[in-house]
Amino acid sequence: MNFSVKRVCCIGAGYVGGPTMAVMSLKCPDILINIVDVNQERIDAWNSDDLSKLPIFEPGLDDIVKKTRGRNLFFSTRIKESIENADMIFISVNTPTKKKGLGAGKASDLKWVEACAREVAKYSKGDTVVVEKSTLPVRTAEVIQKILYSSARKSGEEIKSFKVLSNPEFLAEGTAINDLLNPDRVLIGGDDEQSMLSLKEIYKEWVPEDKILLTNIWSSELAKLTSNAFLAQRISSINSISAICEVTGADIREVSRAIGKDSRIGSKFLDSGPGFGGSCFKKDILNLVYLADYFGLKEVANFWESVVEINSWHQNRIAKIVVNKLFGTVSNKKLVILGFAFKANTNDTRESAAINICKNLLEEGANLIIHDPKVTSSQIETDLHKRPINLLGIENSDLKEKSGEWCHIDTIDNIDIFDNAHAVIILTEWDEFKHINWNSIALKMDPPAWVFDARSIVKPKKVLDAGFSLWRLGDGFEDEKNIL
Ligand code: NAD
Ligand code: UGA
């Protein structure tokens, strides 16, 4: 087995493959890295001269791509050639929840991973380390191994050897570059010491050695699912407490601060919000639920499933609160939605709480004006399964005839968009929403005008002084603060 890795291939140029390999290429200039993908459009975007057109928005990513692309980092659809030439191959393809068949709704769909394993088996020349970068159910490495070994045996004419490692990724979107440059830990799971050390050598170029953990392969796979499950569990826990705050007069921000001071609990991931989104938390927990069910651990499965159930309940709860506060109906009313991404600093909307909340409000007949600094109208259309119409171009009297329609706006600089709106609903914590001039907006809106802040980012006094009624998540004193 080759000890020093010279040529890397990464299959999958997505949110993980792109930034991960960009950072590796920056820190390891002697390694040639080819990122390949079946999606030509995505590859073209990665190769775009205009760095603002990269397919993924991540602070700092464009600078790294500028330095390394064409030097030791290449994006292409040349899968066969890149596999043939690589001594280490990262599989970084999507692993969504299965939509049909056995385990539908919970188990991961591994068809893309299996396709990669078959391609590696077919094209690699031998002595290849295959690294699972995608998040996978425990014991997937076994499946990959079986495909690789059986095909190696079948090919007969040449002896190919493969080693499979698990090296899950812990980056969070929006902070991906910093997470990759300064990871809390790097996990390498495997049973072949040499190949584990060859991967460790790569990371040692920029990660302190004591942060690189070597484990057995199943622990590594399970640790990834467990990390996400624990993080999501904290959010469901704090969101469930926000509901108690609202009925008891406690304030979720004060409760979070108080419990976070306990060093055993810690202060991170205790911000109550509209419910966790993102491509992974829900899918990874459901994967864990499926695994527990599969092994007959019903109570364990129920425990983790409740984390996802609370999250859906919480998202629906927010839409219901908006309807109730607006006198029990939002039909024909204009509501301005601020934020559609699942969190700030990303254009990703996968599983965003905004999708469910907007769908619920559209169902209730509201007309939504949606603004997110990074999410496009066509993405929102895909997520809501509904075409937009130009709500801003029609007279107010005609607007009142409309029901359950939406439109997207690029900017909120022109405050005319707030004309006759009944409420502003903040669903993503973008910085620009922290600096809104509520005084001028209040004058435009239909009284009693509401601000619903599901991210605790507005300054309550400023909103209340401007004449709004304010609802904040987990704010038990909200009624006493309303001045209208
Ligand atoms: P993604 O959908 O953004 O990218 C996956 C890419 O793989 C796509 O561009 C797709 O075209 C490509 N692909 C699929 N099959 C292929 C094949 N056979 N050959 C070549 N290309 C192929 O997915 P992602 O968000 O990068 O996630 C990848 C994995 O990493 C998932 O398992 C996910 O759970 C995990 N993960 C994601 C994050 C995150 O923040 N998004 C963080 C940690 C781990
Ligand atoms: C998460 C994990 O944080 C990463 O470690 C992991 O690698 C990744 O999933 C993955 O496997 O895909 P990500 O989904 O990008 O990363 O974003 P997070 O910052 O974890 O936020 C997830 C959701 O939780 C967002 O909707 C966010 O708004 C919400 N959240 C987060 C809260 O509501 N409150 C908090 O205190 C923190």
mmCIF file of N, CA and C and ligand atoms in Angstrom, residues 11-17 36-39 42 56 79 92-95 112 115-116 119 133-136 169-173 224 279-280 283-284 348 350, ligand 1:
data_model
loop_
_atom_site.group_PDB
_atom_site.id
_atom_site.type_symbol
_atom_site.label_atom_id
_atom_site.label_comp_id
_atom_site.label_asym_id
_atom_site.label_seq_id
_atom_site.Cartn_x
_atom_site.Cartn_y
_atom_site.Cartn_z
ATOM 1 N N ILE A 11 -15.232 12.053 -5.252
ATOM 2 C CA ILE A 11 -16.455 11.893 -6.053
ATOM 3 C C ILE A 11 -17.578 12.629 -5.331
ATOM 4 N N GLY A 12 -18.126 13.655 -5.991
ATOM 5 C CA GLY A 12 -19.169 14.477 -5.382
ATOM 6 C C GLY A 12 -18.642 15.877 -5.118
ATOM 7 N N ALA A 13 -19.112 16.846 -5.938
ATOM 8 C CA ALA A 13 -18.643 18.233 -5.805
ATOM 9 C C ALA A 13 -19.713 19.082 -5.125
ATOM 10 N N GLY A 14 -20.235 18.571 -3.996
ATOM 11 C CA GLY A 14 -21.323 19.279 -3.316
ATOM 12 C C GLY A 14 -20.847 20.135 -2.170
ATOM 13 N N TYR A 15 -21.729 20.336 -1.196
ATOM 14 C CA TYR A 15 -21.449 21.193 -0.042
ATOM 15 C C TYR A 15 -20.250 20.681 0.751
ATOM 16 N N VAL A 16 -20.071 19.347 0.751
ATOM 17 C CA VAL A 16 -18.953 18.784 1.499
ATOM 18 C C VAL A 16 -17.719 18.608 0.606
ATOM 19 N N GLY A 17 -17.899 17.930 -0.525
ATOM 20 C CA GLY A 17 -16.769 17.651 -1.412
ATOM 21 C C GLY A 17 -16.028 18.919 -1.802
ATOM 22 N N VAL A 36 -14.694 15.243 -8.925
ATOM 23 C CA VAL A 36 -15.532 14.894 -10.079
ATOM 24 C C VAL A 36 -16.989 14.787 -9.664
ATOM 25 N N ASP A 37 -17.848 15.038 -10.636
ATOM 26 C CA ASP A 37 -19.286 14.977 -10.354
ATOM 27 C C ASP A 37 -20.003 14.633 -11.655
ATOM 28 N N VAL A 38 -21.175 14.011 -11.532
ATOM 29 C CA VAL A 38 -21.971 13.714 -12.728
ATOM 30 C C VAL A 38 -22.725 14.956 -13.208
ATOM 31 N N ASN A 39 -22.821 15.946 -12.336
ATOM 32 C CA ASN A 39 -23.616 17.125 -12.644
ATOM 33 C C ASN A 39 -22.748 18.183 -13.357
ATOM 34 N N ARG A 42 -23.038 21.847 -12.258
ATOM 35 C CA ARG A 42 -22.344 22.134 -11.002
ATOM 36 C C ARG A 42 -20.835 22.293 -11.240
ATOM 37 N N ILE A 56 -21.678 27.036 -4.401
ATOM 38 C CA ILE A 56 -21.931 27.065 -2.962
ATOM 39 C C ILE A 56 -21.450 28.377 -2.400
ATOM 40 N N ILE A 79 -14.780 11.192 -14.563
ATOM 41 C CA ILE A 79 -14.790 10.289 -13.412
ATOM 42 C C ILE A 79 -13.818 9.125 -13.613
ATOM 43 N N SER A 92 -18.013 11.387 -1.556
ATOM 44 C CA SER A 92 -18.671 12.503 -0.881
ATOM 45 C C SER A 92 -19.999 12.823 -1.554
ATOM 46 N N VAL A 93 -20.724 11.762 -1.866
ATOM 47 C CA VAL A 93 -21.996 11.956 -2.580
ATOM 48 C C VAL A 93 -23.154 12.032 -1.597
ATOM 49 N N ASN A 94 -24.292 12.425 -2.113
ATOM 50 C CA ASN A 94 -25.487 12.606 -1.287
ATOM 51 C C ASN A 94 -26.013 11.265 -0.765
ATOM 52 N N THR A 95 -26.567 11.301 0.465
ATOM 53 C CA THR A 95 -27.133 10.083 1.065
ATOM 54 C C THR A 95 -28.494 10.429 1.683
ATOM 55 N N TRP A 112 -26.371 6.113 -4.503
ATOM 56 C CA TRP A 112 -25.276 6.911 -5.077
ATOM 57 C C TRP A 112 -23.925 6.406 -4.557
ATOM 58 N N ALA A 115 -23.170 3.229 -6.382
ATOM 59 C CA ALA A 115 -22.714 3.511 -7.750
ATOM 60 C C ALA A 115 -21.243 3.912 -7.740
ATOM 61 N N CYS A 116 -20.854 4.703 -6.727
ATOM 62 C CA CYS A 116 -19.442 5.120 -6.632
ATOM 63 C C CYS A 116 -18.557 3.906 -6.414
ATOM 64 N N GLU A 119 -18.030 2.105 -9.525
ATOM 65 C CA GLU A 119 -17.131 2.810 -10.451
ATOM 66 C C GLU A 119 -15.672 2.682 -10.015
ATOM 67 N N LYS A 133 -16.574 9.741 3.034
ATOM 68 C CA LYS A 133 -16.704 11.101 3.557
ATOM 69 C C LYS A 133 -18.186 11.393 3.798
ATOM 70 N N SER A 134 -19.031 10.796 2.957
ATOM 71 C CA SER A 134 -20.484 10.939 3.163
ATOM 72 C C SER A 134 -20.851 10.384 4.533
ATOM 73 N N THR A 135 -21.974 10.855 5.079
ATOM 74 C CA THR A 135 -22.498 10.304 6.331
ATOM 75 C C THR A 135 -23.280 9.039 6.008
ATOM 76 N N LEU A 136 -22.910 7.947 6.670
ATOM 77 C CA LEU A 136 -23.473 6.660 6.260
ATOM 78 C C LEU A 136 -23.964 5.855 7.448
ATOM 79 N N GLU A 169 -17.455 13.905 7.983
ATOM 80 C CA GLU A 169 -17.210 15.349 7.986
ATOM 81 C C GLU A 169 -18.122 16.025 9.013
ATOM 82 N N PHE A 170 -17.549 16.950 9.785
ATOM 83 C CA PHE A 170 -18.326 17.621 10.834
ATOM 84 C C PHE A 170 -18.561 19.107 10.543
ATOM 85 N N LEU A 171 -18.224 19.554 9.335
ATOM 86 C CA LEU A 171 -18.382 20.986 9.051
ATOM 87 C C LEU A 171 -19.854 21.382 9.119
ATOM 88 N N ALA A 172 -20.078 22.634 9.497
ATOM 89 C CA ALA A 172 -21.434 23.182 9.457
ATOM 90 C C ALA A 172 -21.463 24.215 8.339
ATOM 91 N N GLU A 173 -22.584 24.303 7.648
ATOM 92 C CA GLU A 173 -22.681 25.261 6.545
ATOM 93 C C GLU A 173 -22.641 26.679 7.100
ATOM 94 N N LYS A 224 -20.504 9.788 13.913
ATOM 95 C CA LYS A 224 -21.026 10.884 13.079
ATOM 96 C C LYS A 224 -22.543 11.032 13.274
ATOM 97 N N SER A 279 -29.682 19.848 5.657
ATOM 98 C CA SER A 279 -29.854 18.588 4.928
ATOM 99 C C SER A 279 -29.645 17.367 5.805
ATOM 100 N N CYS A 280 -29.071 17.538 6.994
ATOM 101 C CA CYS A 280 -28.577 16.336 7.681
ATOM 102 C C CYS A 280 -29.232 15.951 8.997
ATOM 103 N N LYS A 283 -32.352 13.701 8.583
ATOM 104 C CA LYS A 283 -32.039 12.440 7.887
ATOM 105 C C LYS A 283 -31.134 11.559 8.743
ATOM 106 N N ASP A 284 -30.189 12.167 9.450
ATOM 107 C CA ASP A 284 -29.265 11.347 10.237
ATOM 108 C C ASP A 284 -29.954 10.759 11.470
ATOM 109 N N ASP A 348 -28.497 27.588 1.364
ATOM 110 C CA ASP A 348 -29.113 26.269 1.409
ATOM 111 C C ASP A 348 -30.487 26.345 2.093
ATOM 112 N N ARG A 350 -32.421 23.399 2.318
ATOM 113 C CA ARG A 350 -32.885 22.031 2.566
ATOM 114 C C ARG A 350 -33.424 21.884 3.998
HETATM 115 P P1 NAD B 1 -24.667 17.421 -2.206
HETATM 116 O O1 NAD B 1 -25.969 16.937 -2.687
HETATM 117 O O2 NAD B 1 -24.428 18.894 -2.061
HETATM 118 O O3 NAD B 1 -23.502 16.876 -3.185
HETATM 119 C C1 NAD B 1 -23.404 15.560 -3.590
HETATM 120 C C2 NAD B 1 -22.879 15.550 -5.021
HETATM 121 O O4 NAD B 1 -22.599 14.206 -5.403
HETATM 122 C C3 NAD B 1 -23.871 16.070 -6.068
HETATM 123 O O5 NAD B 1 -23.297 17.177 -6.764
HETATM 124 C C4 NAD B 1 -24.132 14.868 -6.993
HETATM 125 O O6 NAD B 1 -24.312 15.233 -8.351
HETATM 126 C C5 NAD B 1 -22.870 14.069 -6.810
HETATM 127 N N1 NAD B 1 -22.991 12.645 -7.158
HETATM 128 C C6 NAD B 1 -23.939 11.758 -6.759
HETATM 129 N N2 NAD B 1 -23.678 10.537 -7.248
HETATM 130 C C7 NAD B 1 -22.542 10.645 -7.986
HETATM 131 C C8 NAD B 1 -21.760 9.713 -8.727
HETATM 132 N N3 NAD B 1 -22.086 8.407 -8.799
HETATM 133 N N4 NAD B 1 -20.667 10.168 -9.374
HETATM 134 C C9 NAD B 1 -20.311 11.474 -9.301
HETATM 135 N N5 NAD B 1 -20.999 12.386 -8.601
HETATM 136 C C10 NAD B 1 -22.105 11.985 -7.934
HETATM 137 O O7 NAD B 1 -24.397 16.680 -0.826
HETATM 138 P P2 NAD B 1 -23.539 17.218 0.416
HETATM 139 O O8 NAD B 1 -24.320 18.198 1.200
HETATM 140 O O9 NAD B 1 -22.174 17.572 -0.062
HETATM 141 O O10 NAD B 1 -23.467 15.898 1.312
HETATM 142 C C11 NAD B 1 -22.647 14.808 0.934
HETATM 143 C C12 NAD B 1 -22.554 13.885 2.131
HETATM 144 O O11 NAD B 1 -21.896 14.555 3.222
HETATM 145 C C13 NAD B 1 -23.894 13.416 2.690
HETATM 146 O O12 NAD B 1 -23.765 12.094 3.134
HETATM 147 C C14 NAD B 1 -24.116 14.319 3.888
HETATM 148 O O13 NAD B 1 -24.907 13.695 4.879
HETATM 149 C C15 NAD B 1 -22.714 14.535 4.400
HETATM 150 N N6 NAD B 1 -22.490 15.782 5.133
HETATM 151 C C16 NAD B 1 -23.038 16.940 4.671
HETATM 152 C C17 NAD B 1 -22.774 18.129 5.365
HETATM 153 C C18 NAD B 1 -23.369 19.436 4.902
HETATM 154 O O14 NAD B 1 -23.206 20.419 5.602
HETATM 155 N N7 NAD B 1 -24.029 19.512 3.771
HETATM 156 C C19 NAD B 1 -21.923 18.128 6.465
HETATM 157 C C20 NAD B 1 -21.359 16.917 6.878
HETATM 158 C C21 NAD B 1 -21.641 15.744 6.195
#
